[in-house]
Coordinates of C-alpha atoms in Angstrom, one line a residue:
X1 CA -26.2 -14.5 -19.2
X2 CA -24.7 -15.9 -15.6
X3 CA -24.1 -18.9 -17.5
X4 CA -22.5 -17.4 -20.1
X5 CA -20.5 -15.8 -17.2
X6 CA -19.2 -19.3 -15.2
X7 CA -19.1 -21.1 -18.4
X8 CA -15.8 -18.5 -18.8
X9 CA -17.2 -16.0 -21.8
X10 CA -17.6 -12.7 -20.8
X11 CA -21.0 -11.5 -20.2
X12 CA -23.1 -8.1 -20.3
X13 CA -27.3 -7.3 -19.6
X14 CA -28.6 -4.4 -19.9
X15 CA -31.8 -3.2 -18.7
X16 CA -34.4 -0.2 -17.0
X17 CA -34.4 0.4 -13.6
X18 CA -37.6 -1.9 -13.2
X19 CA -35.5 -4.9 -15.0
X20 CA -33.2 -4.5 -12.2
X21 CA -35.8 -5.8 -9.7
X22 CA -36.9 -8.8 -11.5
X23 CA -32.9 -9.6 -11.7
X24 CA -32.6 -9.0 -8.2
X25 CA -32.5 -12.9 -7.0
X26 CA -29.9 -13.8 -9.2
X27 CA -28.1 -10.6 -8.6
X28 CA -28.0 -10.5 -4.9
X29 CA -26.6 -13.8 -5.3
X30 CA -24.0 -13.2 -7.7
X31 CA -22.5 -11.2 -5.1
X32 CA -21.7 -14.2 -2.9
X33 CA -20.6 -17.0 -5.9
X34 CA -18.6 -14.1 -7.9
X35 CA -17.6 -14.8 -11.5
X36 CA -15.6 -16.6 -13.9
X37 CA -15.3 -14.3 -16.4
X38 CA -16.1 -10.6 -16.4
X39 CA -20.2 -10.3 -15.8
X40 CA -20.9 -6.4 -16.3
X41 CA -24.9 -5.4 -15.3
X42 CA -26.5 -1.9 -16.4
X43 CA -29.4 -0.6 -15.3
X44 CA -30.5 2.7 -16.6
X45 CA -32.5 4.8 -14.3
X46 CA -35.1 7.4 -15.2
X47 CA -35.4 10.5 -13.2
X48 CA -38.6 12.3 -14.2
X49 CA -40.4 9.1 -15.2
X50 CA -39.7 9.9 -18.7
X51 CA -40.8 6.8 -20.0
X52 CA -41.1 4.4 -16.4
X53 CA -44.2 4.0 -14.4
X54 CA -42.1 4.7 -11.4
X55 CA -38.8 6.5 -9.9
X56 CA -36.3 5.2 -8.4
X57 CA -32.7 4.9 -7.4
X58 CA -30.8 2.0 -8.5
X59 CA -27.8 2.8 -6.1
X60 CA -29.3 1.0 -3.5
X61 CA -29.4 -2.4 -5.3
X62 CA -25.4 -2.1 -5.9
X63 CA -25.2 -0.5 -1.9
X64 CA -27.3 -3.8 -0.9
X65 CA -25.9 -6.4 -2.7
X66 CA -22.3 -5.1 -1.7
X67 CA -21.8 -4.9 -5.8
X68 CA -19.4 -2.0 -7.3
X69 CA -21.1 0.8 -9.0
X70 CA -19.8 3.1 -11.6
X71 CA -21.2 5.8 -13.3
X72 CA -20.1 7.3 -17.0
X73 CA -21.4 10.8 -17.4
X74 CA -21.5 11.2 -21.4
X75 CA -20.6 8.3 -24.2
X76 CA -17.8 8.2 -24.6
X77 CA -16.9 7.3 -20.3
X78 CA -20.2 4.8 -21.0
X79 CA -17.2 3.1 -23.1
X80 CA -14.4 3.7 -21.2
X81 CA -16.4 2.3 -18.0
X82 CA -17.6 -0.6 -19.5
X83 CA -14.3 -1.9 -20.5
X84 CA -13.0 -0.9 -17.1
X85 CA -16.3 -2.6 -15.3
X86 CA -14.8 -5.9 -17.1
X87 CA -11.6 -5.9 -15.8
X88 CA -12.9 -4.6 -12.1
X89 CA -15.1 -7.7 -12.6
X90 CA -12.0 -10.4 -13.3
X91 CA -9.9 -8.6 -10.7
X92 CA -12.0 -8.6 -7.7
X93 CA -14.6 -12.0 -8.6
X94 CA -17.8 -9.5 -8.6
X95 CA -20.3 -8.7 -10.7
X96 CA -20.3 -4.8 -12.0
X97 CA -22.8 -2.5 -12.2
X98 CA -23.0 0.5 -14.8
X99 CA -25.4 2.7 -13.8
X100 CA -26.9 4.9 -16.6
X101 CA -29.7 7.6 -16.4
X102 CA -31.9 9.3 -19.1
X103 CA -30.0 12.2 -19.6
X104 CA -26.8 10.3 -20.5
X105 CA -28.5 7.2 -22.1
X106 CA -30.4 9.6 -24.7
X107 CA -27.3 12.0 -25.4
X108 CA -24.4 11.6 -28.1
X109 CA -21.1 12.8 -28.0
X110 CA -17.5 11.5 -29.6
X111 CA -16.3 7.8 -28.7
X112 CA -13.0 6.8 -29.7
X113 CA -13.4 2.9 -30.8
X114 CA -10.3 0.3 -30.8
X115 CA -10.5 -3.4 -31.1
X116 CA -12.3 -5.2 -29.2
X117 CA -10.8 -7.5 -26.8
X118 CA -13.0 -10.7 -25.7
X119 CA -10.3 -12.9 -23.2
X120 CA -11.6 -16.7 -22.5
X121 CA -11.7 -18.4 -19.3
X122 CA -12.2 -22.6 -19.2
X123 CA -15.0 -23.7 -16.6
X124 CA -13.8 -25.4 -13.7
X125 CA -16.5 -27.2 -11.6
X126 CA -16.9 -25.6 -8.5
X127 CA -19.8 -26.5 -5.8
X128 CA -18.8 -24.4 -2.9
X129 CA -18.2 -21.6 -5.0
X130 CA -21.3 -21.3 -7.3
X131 CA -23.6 -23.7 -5.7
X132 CA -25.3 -21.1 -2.6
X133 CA -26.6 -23.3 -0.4
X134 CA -26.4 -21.9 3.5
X135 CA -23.7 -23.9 4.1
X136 CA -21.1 -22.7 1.1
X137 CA -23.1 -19.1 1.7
X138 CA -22.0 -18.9 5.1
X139 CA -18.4 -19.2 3.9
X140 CA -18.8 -17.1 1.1
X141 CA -20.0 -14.1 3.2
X142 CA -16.2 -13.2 4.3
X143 CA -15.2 -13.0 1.2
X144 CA -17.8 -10.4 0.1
X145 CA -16.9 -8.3 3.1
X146 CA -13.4 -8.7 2.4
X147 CA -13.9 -7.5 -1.4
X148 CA -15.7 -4.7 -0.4
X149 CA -12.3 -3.3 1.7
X150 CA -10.6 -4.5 -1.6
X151 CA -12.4 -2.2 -3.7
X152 CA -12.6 0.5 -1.6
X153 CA -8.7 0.7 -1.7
X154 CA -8.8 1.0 -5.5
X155 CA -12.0 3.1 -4.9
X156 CA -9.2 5.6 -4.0
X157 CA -6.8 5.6 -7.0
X158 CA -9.2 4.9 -9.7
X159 CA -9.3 6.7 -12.6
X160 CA -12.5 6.5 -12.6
X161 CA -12.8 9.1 -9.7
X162 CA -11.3 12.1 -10.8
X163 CA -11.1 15.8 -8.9
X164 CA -10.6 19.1 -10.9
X165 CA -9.2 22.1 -8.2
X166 CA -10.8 25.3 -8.9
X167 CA -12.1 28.4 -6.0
X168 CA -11.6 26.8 -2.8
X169 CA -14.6 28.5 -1.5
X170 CA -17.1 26.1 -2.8
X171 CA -16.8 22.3 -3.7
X172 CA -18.9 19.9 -5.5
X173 CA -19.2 16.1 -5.1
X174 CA -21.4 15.1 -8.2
X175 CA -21.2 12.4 -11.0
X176 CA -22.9 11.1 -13.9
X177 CA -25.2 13.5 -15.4
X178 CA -25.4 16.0 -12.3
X179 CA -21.6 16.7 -13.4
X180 CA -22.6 17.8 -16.8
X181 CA -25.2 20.4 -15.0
X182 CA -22.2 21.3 -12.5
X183 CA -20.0 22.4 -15.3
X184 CA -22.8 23.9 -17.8
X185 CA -23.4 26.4 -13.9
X186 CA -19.7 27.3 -12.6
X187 CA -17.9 26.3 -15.2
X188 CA -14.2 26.0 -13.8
X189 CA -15.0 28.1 -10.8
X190 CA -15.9 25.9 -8.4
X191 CA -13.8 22.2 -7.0
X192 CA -15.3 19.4 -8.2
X193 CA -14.8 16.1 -7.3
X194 CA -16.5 13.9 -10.2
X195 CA -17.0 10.4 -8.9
X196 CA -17.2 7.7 -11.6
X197 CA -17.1 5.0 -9.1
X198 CA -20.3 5.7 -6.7
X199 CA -20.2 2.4 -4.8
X200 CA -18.8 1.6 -2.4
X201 CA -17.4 5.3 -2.3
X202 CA -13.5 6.0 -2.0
X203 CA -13.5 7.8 1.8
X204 CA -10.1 9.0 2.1
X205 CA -10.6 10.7 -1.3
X206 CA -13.7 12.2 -0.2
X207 CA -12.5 13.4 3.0
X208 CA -9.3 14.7 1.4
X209 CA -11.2 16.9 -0.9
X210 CA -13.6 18.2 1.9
X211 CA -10.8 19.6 3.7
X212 CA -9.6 21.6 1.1
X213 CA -13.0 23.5 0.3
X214 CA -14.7 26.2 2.5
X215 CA -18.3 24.7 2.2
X216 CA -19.4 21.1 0.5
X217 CA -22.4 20.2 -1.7
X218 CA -23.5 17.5 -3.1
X219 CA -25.5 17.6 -6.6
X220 CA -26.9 14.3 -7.2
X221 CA -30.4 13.2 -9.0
X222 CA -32.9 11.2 -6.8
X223 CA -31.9 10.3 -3.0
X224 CA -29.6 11.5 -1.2
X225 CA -27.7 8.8 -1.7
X226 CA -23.9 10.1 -1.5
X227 CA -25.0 13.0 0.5
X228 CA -25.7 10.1 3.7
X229 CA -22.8 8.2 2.6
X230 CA -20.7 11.3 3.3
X231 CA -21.7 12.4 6.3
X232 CA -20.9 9.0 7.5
X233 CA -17.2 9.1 6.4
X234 CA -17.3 12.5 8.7
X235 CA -18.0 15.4 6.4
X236 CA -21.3 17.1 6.6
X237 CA -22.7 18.0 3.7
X238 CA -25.5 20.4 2.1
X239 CA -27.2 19.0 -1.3

C-alpha cells in the first residue's frame, strides 16, 4: 500500500485497532517521508471488546506519530471524511488517519454516492525524502513539526469540526459515536461542539466555545484523551 502511495496512485488500508500496531513501524515513519499521492489509514477501534482481545485507544498512535486524525460519526461522514482525508493528505504531504469505532463501523444510515475521482501523480525519485536514514530523518523532523502548526490552522476552519449553539448553561465537546449518544440525551438543549478532526485538535476553536458555555464536558469513549488535551489549551474540563 505505501508503495502504491510513492509510486503516485492513491492508497487506502483498513484495519482493527490491533492491525494498527503491527503497522506501526512503517507508520511512524510515514510521518517523516510524507506522500506522493493521497495515503488514507483506518483503524477501527472496539470499545467493549466486542470482538478484540484487548481495548484500546488508537488516538494515541495519530497523537505520537504527529499524523492527523479524523473521526466520522455515522456513514454517510465515514464518506465524506474519507474523501476529505485524501485531499488533507495531498495538501499537507501526511498520511491520514480515519478513526472508526464499533458503534459507527456496525451502523447504517443514508450515503449520497457521486463519481469517484482517482487523480494520478508520476513518481519522482527522491532519496532524502523517502529514503529515512538518520541523516535525511534529521532534516525531515522540521518539516513534521511545521505540518503540525499547518494543520492546526485548518484544524480551525474545517468543516470537519462543526459547533451547534444551544442553552449556554452546559456545553459538550464530543465526536464520533459519543455525539450520536449526546444528541439521543439533550437533544438540541445543550452546545455542542462536534469535532470531526480529533488530532491535532483546533485550540482556538476549543477555547472559543469554552467561553461561551457556563460549565464544559467532555463525552468521549476510552481515555481521556481530548479531556487532557483541553485542559492543556487552558480550559478545564469535567468528562
Amino acid at each position: 500500500v505505501v508503495a502504491a502511495c510513492l509510486a503516485g496512485r492513491r492508497a487506502f488500508c483498513a484495519q482493527k485497532h490491533v492491525g494498527l500496531n503491527v503497522a506501526a513501524d512503517p507508520l511512524y515513519t510515514m510521518s517523516y517521508t510524507g506522500v506522493n499521492a493521497g495515503m488514507v489509514i483506518l483503524v477501527a477501534d472496539d470499545p467493549g471488546m466486542h470482538s478484540s482481545q484487548n481495548e484500546q485507544d488508537s488516538r494515541y498512535h495519530a497523537i505520537s506519530s504527529k499524523v492527523p486524525m479524523i473521526e466520522p460519526a455515522d456513514s454517510e461522514e465515514a464518506l465524506e471524511f474519507t474523501k476529505i482525508a485524501f485531499d488533507i493528505s495531498e495538501e499537507f504531504d501526511t498520511p491520514v488517519i480515519i478513526k472508526m469505532c464499533t458503534r459507527v463501523a456496525h451502523s447504517q444510515s443514508i450515503v449520497t454516492t457521486a463519481d469517484r475521482v482517482v487523480p494520478e501523480k508520476t513518481y519522482e525519485k527522491n532519496i532524502a525524502k523517502y529514503v529515512m536514514m538518520p541523516g535525511n530523518a534529521k532534516k525531515r523532523h522540521p518539516f513534521v513539526e511545521e505540518r503540525t502548526k499547518k494543520l492546526i490552522a485548518y484544524s480551525e476552519t474545517s468543516s470537519l469540526n462543526k459547533v451547534f449553539m444551544g442553552a449556554s448553561d452546559i456545553g459538550i465537546i464530543t465526536s464520533s459515536t459519543s455525539y450520536q449518544y449526546v444528541r439521543e440525551v439533550f437533544g438540541d438543549s445543550v452546545s455542542v461542539l462536534k469535532l470531526g478532526m480529533v488530532n491535532p485538535l483546533p485550540e482556538k476553536l476549543i477555547k472559543d466555545f469554552a467561553a461561551k458555555v457556563k460549565k464544559l464536558y467532555v463525552v468521549e469513549e476510552l481515555d481521556p484523551n481530548r479531556r487532557s488535551e483541553e485542559r492543556r489549551v487552558g480550559k478545564e474540563c469535567r468528562s
